[in-house]
Coordinates of C-alpha atoms in Angstrom, one line a residue:
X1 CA 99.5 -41.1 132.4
X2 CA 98.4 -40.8 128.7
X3 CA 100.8 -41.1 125.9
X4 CA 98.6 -39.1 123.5
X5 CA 100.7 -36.8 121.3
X6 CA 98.9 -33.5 119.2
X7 CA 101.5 -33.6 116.3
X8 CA 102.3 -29.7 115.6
X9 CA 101.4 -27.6 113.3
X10 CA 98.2 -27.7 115.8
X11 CA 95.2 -25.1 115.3
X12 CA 93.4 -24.0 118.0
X13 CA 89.7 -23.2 117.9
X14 CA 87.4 -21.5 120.1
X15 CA 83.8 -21.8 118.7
X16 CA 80.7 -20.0 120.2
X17 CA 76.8 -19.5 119.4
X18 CA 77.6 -16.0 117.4
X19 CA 81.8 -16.7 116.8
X20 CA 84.6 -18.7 115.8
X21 CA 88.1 -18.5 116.3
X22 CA 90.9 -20.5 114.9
X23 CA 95.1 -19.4 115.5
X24 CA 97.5 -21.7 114.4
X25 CA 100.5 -22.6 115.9
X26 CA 103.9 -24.4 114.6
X27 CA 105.9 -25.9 117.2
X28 CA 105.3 -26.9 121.2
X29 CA 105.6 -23.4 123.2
X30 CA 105.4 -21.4 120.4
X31 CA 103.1 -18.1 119.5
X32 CA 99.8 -17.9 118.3
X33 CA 99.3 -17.1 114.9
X34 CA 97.2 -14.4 113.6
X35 CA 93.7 -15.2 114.4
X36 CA 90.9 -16.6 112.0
X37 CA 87.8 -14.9 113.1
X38 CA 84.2 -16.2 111.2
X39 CA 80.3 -16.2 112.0
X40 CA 79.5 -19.8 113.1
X41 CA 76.2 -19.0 111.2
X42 CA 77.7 -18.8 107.9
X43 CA 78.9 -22.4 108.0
X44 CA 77.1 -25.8 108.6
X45 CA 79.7 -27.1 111.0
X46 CA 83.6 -27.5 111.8
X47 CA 84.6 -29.1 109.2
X48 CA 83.0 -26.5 106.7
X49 CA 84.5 -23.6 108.8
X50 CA 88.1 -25.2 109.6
X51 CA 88.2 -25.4 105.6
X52 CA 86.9 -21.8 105.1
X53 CA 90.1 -20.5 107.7
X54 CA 93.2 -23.1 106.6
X55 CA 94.1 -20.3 103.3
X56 CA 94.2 -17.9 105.5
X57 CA 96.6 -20.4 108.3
X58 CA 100.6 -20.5 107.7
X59 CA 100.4 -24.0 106.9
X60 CA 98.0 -27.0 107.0
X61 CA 97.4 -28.2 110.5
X62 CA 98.3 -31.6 111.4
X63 CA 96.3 -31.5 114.4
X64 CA 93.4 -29.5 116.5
X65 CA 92.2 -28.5 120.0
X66 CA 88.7 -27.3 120.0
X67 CA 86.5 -25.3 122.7
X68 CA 82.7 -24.8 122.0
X69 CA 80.0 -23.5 124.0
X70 CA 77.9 -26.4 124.9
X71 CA 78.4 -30.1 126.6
X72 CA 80.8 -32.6 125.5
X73 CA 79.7 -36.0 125.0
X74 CA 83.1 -37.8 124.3
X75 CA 84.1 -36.8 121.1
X76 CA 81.4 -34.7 120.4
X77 CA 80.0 -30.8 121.8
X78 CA 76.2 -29.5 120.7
X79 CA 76.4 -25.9 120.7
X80 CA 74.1 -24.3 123.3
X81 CA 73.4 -21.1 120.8
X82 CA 73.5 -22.5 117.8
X83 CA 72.7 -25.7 115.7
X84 CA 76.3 -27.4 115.4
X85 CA 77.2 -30.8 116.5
X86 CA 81.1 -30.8 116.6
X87 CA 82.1 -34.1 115.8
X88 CA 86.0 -34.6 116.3
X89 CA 86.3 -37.6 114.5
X90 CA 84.2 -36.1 111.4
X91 CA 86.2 -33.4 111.7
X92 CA 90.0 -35.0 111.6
X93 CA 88.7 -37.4 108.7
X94 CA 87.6 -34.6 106.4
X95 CA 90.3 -32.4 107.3
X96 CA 93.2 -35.4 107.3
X97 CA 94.0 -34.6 110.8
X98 CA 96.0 -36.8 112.9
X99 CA 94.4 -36.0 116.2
X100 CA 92.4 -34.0 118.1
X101 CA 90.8 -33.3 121.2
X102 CA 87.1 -31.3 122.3
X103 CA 86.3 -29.5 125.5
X104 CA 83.5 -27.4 127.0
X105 CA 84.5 -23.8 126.6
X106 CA 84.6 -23.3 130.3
X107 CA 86.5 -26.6 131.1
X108 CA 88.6 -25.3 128.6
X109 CA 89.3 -21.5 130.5
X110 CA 90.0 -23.8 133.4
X111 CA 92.6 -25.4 131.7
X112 CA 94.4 -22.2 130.4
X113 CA 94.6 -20.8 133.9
X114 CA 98.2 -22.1 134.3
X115 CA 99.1 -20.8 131.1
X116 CA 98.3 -16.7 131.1
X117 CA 100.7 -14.5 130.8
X118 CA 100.8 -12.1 133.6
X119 CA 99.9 -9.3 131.4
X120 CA 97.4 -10.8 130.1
X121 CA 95.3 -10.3 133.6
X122 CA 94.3 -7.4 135.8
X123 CA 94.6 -7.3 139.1
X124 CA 91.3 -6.8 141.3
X125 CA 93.0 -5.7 144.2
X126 CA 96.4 -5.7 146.3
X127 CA 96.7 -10.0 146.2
X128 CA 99.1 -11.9 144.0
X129 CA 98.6 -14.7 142.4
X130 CA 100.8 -17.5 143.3
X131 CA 99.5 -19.3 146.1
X132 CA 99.1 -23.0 145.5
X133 CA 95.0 -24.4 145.8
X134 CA 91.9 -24.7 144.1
X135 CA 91.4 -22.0 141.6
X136 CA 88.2 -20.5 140.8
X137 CA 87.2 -18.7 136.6
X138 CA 84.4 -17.1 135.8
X139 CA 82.9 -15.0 133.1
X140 CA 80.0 -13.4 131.7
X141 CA 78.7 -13.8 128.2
X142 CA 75.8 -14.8 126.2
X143 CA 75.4 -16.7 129.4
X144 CA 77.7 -17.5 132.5
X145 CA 80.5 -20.1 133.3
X146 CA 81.8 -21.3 135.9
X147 CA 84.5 -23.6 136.4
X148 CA 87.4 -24.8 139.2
X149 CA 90.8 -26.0 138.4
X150 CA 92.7 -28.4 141.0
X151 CA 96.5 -29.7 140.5
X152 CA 97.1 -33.2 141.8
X153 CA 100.3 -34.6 141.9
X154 CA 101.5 -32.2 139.0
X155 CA 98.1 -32.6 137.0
X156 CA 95.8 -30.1 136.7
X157 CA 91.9 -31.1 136.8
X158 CA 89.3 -29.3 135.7
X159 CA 86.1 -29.2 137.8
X160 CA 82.9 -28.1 136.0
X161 CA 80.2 -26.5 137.4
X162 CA 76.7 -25.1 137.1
X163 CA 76.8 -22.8 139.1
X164 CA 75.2 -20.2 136.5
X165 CA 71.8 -21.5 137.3
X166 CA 71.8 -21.4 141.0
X167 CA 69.1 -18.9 142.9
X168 CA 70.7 -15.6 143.0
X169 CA 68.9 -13.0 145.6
X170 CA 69.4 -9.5 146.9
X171 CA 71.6 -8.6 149.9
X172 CA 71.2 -4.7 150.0
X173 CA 68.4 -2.3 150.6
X174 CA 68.9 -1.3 146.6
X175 CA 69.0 -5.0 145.8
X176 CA 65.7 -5.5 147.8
X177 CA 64.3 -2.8 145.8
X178 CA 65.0 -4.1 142.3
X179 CA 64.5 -7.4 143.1
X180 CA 60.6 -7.6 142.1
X181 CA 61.1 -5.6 139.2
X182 CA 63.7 -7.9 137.6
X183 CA 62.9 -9.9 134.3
X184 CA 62.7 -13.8 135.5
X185 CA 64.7 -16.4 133.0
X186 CA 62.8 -19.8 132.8
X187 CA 60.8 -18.3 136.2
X188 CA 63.8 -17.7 138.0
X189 CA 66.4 -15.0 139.1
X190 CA 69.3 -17.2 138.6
X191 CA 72.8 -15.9 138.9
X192 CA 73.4 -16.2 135.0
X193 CA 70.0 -14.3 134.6
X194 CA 71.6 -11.2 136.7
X195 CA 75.2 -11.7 135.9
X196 CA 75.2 -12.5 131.9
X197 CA 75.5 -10.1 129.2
X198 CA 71.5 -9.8 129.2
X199 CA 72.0 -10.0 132.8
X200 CA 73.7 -6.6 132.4
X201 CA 70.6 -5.2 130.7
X202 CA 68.0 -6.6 133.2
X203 CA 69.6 -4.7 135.9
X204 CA 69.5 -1.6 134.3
X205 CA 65.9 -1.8 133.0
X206 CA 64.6 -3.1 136.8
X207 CA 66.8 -0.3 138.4
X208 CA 65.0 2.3 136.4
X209 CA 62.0 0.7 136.9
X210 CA 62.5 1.0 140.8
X211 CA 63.1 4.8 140.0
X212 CA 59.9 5.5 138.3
X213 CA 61.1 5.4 135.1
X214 CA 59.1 2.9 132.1
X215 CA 61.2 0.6 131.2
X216 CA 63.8 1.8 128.9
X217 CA 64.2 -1.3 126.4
X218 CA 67.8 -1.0 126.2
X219 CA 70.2 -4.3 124.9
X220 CA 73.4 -4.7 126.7
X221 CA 75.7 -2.5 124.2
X222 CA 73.1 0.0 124.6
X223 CA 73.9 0.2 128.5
X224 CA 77.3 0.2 128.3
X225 CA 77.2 3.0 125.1
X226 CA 75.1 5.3 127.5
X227 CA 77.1 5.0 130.3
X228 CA 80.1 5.8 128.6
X229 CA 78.4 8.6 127.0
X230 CA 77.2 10.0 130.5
X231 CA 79.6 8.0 133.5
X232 CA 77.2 10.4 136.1
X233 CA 74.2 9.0 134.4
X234 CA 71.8 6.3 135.1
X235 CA 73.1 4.0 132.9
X236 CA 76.7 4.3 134.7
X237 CA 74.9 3.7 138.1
X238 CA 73.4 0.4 137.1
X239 CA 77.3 -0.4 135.7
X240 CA 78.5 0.0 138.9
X241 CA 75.8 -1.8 140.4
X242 CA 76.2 -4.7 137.9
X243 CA 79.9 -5.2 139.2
X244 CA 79.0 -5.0 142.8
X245 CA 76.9 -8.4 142.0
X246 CA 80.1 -9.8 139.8
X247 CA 81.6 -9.4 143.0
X248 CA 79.7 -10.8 145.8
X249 CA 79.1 -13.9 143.4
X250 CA 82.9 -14.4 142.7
X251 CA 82.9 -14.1 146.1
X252 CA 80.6 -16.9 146.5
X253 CA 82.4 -19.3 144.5
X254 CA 86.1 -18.2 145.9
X255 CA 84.6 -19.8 149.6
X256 CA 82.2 -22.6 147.4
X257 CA 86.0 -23.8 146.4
X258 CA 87.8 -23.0 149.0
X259 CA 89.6 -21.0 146.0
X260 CA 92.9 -20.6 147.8
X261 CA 94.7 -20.4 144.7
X262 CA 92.7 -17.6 143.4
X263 CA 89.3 -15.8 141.4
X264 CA 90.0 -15.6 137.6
X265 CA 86.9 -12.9 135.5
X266 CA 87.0 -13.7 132.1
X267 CA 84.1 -13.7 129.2
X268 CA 82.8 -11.0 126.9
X269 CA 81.2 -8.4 128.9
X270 CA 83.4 -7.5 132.1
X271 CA 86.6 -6.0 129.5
X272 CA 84.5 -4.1 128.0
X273 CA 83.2 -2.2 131.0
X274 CA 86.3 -2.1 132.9
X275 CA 85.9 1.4 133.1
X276 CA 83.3 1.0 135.9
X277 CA 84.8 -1.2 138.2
X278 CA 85.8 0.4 141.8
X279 CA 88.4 -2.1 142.9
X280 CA 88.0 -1.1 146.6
X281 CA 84.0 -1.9 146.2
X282 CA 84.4 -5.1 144.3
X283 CA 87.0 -6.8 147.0
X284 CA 84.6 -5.4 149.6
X285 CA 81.2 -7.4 148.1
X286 CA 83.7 -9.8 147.3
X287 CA 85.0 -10.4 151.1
X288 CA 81.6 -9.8 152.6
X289 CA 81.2 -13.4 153.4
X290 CA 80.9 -13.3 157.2
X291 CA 82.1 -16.2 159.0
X292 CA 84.0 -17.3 156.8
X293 CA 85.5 -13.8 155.6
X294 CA 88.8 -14.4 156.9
X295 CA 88.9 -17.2 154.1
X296 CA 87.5 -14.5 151.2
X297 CA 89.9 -12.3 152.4
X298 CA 93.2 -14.1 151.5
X299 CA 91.7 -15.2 147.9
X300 CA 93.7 -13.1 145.3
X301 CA 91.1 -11.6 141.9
X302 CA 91.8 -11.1 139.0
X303 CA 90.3 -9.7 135.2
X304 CA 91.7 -11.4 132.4
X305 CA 92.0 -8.7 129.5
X306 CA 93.5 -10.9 126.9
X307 CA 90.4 -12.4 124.5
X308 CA 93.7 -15.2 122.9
X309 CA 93.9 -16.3 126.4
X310 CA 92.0 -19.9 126.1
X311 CA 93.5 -20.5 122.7
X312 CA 97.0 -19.9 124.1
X313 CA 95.9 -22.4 127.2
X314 CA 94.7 -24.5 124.6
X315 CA 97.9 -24.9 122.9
X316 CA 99.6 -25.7 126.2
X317 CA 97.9 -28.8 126.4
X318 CA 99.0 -30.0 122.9
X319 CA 102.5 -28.7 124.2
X320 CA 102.3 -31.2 127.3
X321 CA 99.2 -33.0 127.2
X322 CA 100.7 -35.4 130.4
X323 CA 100.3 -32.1 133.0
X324 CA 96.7 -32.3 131.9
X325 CA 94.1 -34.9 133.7
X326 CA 92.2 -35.5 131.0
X327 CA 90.5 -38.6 130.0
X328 CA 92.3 -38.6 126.6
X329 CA 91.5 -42.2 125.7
X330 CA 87.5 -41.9 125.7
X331 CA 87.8 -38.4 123.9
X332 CA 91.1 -38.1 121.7
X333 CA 89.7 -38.2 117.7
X334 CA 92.1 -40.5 116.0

């Protein structure tokens, strides 16, 4: 058990290839500040960035939690999409910090699942949440992440995964069908290649492509802009279609996990085309998991709807960093 303390005021910060966040917030279990949003682009690193945002904080942080995109080596991360090396100890000297702590961004949605707020989730489905057992997030993006959360003798662990760049095939006669026309990343159909944001996009350009259709060229926001425009139109159909493979894939990791405890969507892409998922469909792909459906069946989903959720899970740790199994000593800043 670590006696590692995040003095408060603590800011929060969730960094990505295209965007960085940073909330502040003054005391243990209480609110998030207004949010700090900046281009990661326009700023050589953290430090530069955490100086840009602490004018526009309620006061000068005395410590920091930070997510990013990209592996952690101790007490550094390398963004994936884009040229940063966070370096916590860098970062608490120049900023006269006295501590801090880094995490992958999806180790860090692991860690916040204890923390939502239950109206900061959708249901996916009749289930409740609140079953104890392995827990399963999630979520589409630039790429995809995947991550599992176990609780040990009151700790919770985070399990990381790669999951994103397993094989991913077709199941259904309309899968079969788009299958050959599907853009390959790195050679592959890899579930991040189908299920990320560009994922999104790839599936509608091979479904019209099975149609007869050229390929239409569209980006992801293009999609989603046309099928709102037209939800009986092409571009709707390939939504739907998109979600169908969410599913069966959450479903996947739910019985990978054993995820008793529950399925947790999160990411970029799945809020903002809510409008297209058929809840009855999804927990159908999702249970589809003959023998072992009985097992899908009793796993509880979920959409998280909340974009603050992982800096409010963030600041739970610095609230009561003991309930956390994290190896503090080899990755604390100061």
């Amino acid at each position: 058990m670590s006696d590692v303390a995040f003095p408060f005021p603590l800011v929060v910060c969730d960094t990505g290839g295209t965007n960085v966040r940073f909330s502040l917030v003054s005391e243990p279990g209480g609110a998030l500040g207004p949010a700090v949003h900046l281009i990661t682009d326009d700023y050589r690193g953290l430090p530069e960035a955490l100086e840009a945002a602490a004018p526009k904080l309620a006061a000068r942080p005395r410590s920091m939690i930070a997510c990013g995109a990209g592996p952690v080596a101790g007490r550094t991360l390398k963004l994936t999409n884009a040229p940063w090396v966070m370096d916590g100890p860098e970062t608490a000297r120049r900023a006269g910090l006295a501590q801090g702590l880094l995490l992958n961004d999806f180790e860090a949605q692991a860690l916040m699942l204890p923390a939502i707020p239950q109206d900061w989730s959708r249901p996916i489905g009749p289930l409740a949440f609140g079953s104890r057992g392995p827990q399963v997030i999630l979520g589409p993006g630039t790429g995809l992440g995947v991550a599992g959360l176990i609780e040990i003798e009151g700790r919770h662990t985070p399990v990381s995964s790669e999951a994103c760049h397993i094989d991913f095939g077709p199941v259904s006669p309309e899968e079969f069908a788009l299958w050959p026309h599907l853009e390959r990343a790195h050679g592959r159909v890899t579930s991040e290649s189908v299920i990320s944001g560009e994922g999104l996009a790839r599936v509608h350009r091979a479904r019209m492509m099975t149609l007869g259709f050229p390929d239409p060229h569209l980006e992801p926001p293009a999609v989603t802009t046309a099928a709102l425009a037209d939800r009986a139109g092409e571009a709707a159909a390939s939504l739907r279609l998109y979600w169908s493979i969410v599913a069966r894939f959450a479903g996947d990791m739910a019985v990978t996990f054993v995820a008793t405890g529950g399925v947790t969507l999160s990411g970029g892409v799945l809020p903002r085309v809510v409008d297209f998922l058929d809840e009855q469909a999804f927990r159908r792909a999702f249970e589809d998991k003959a023998p072992v459906d009985a097992l899908a069946r009793r796993i509880p989903t979920r959409l998280v709807i909340q974009s603050d959720a992982v800096l409010v899970g963030m600041a739970a740790i610095a609230a009561t960093p003991e309930r956390y199994a994290i190896d503090y000593s080899s990755r604390k800043w100061v």
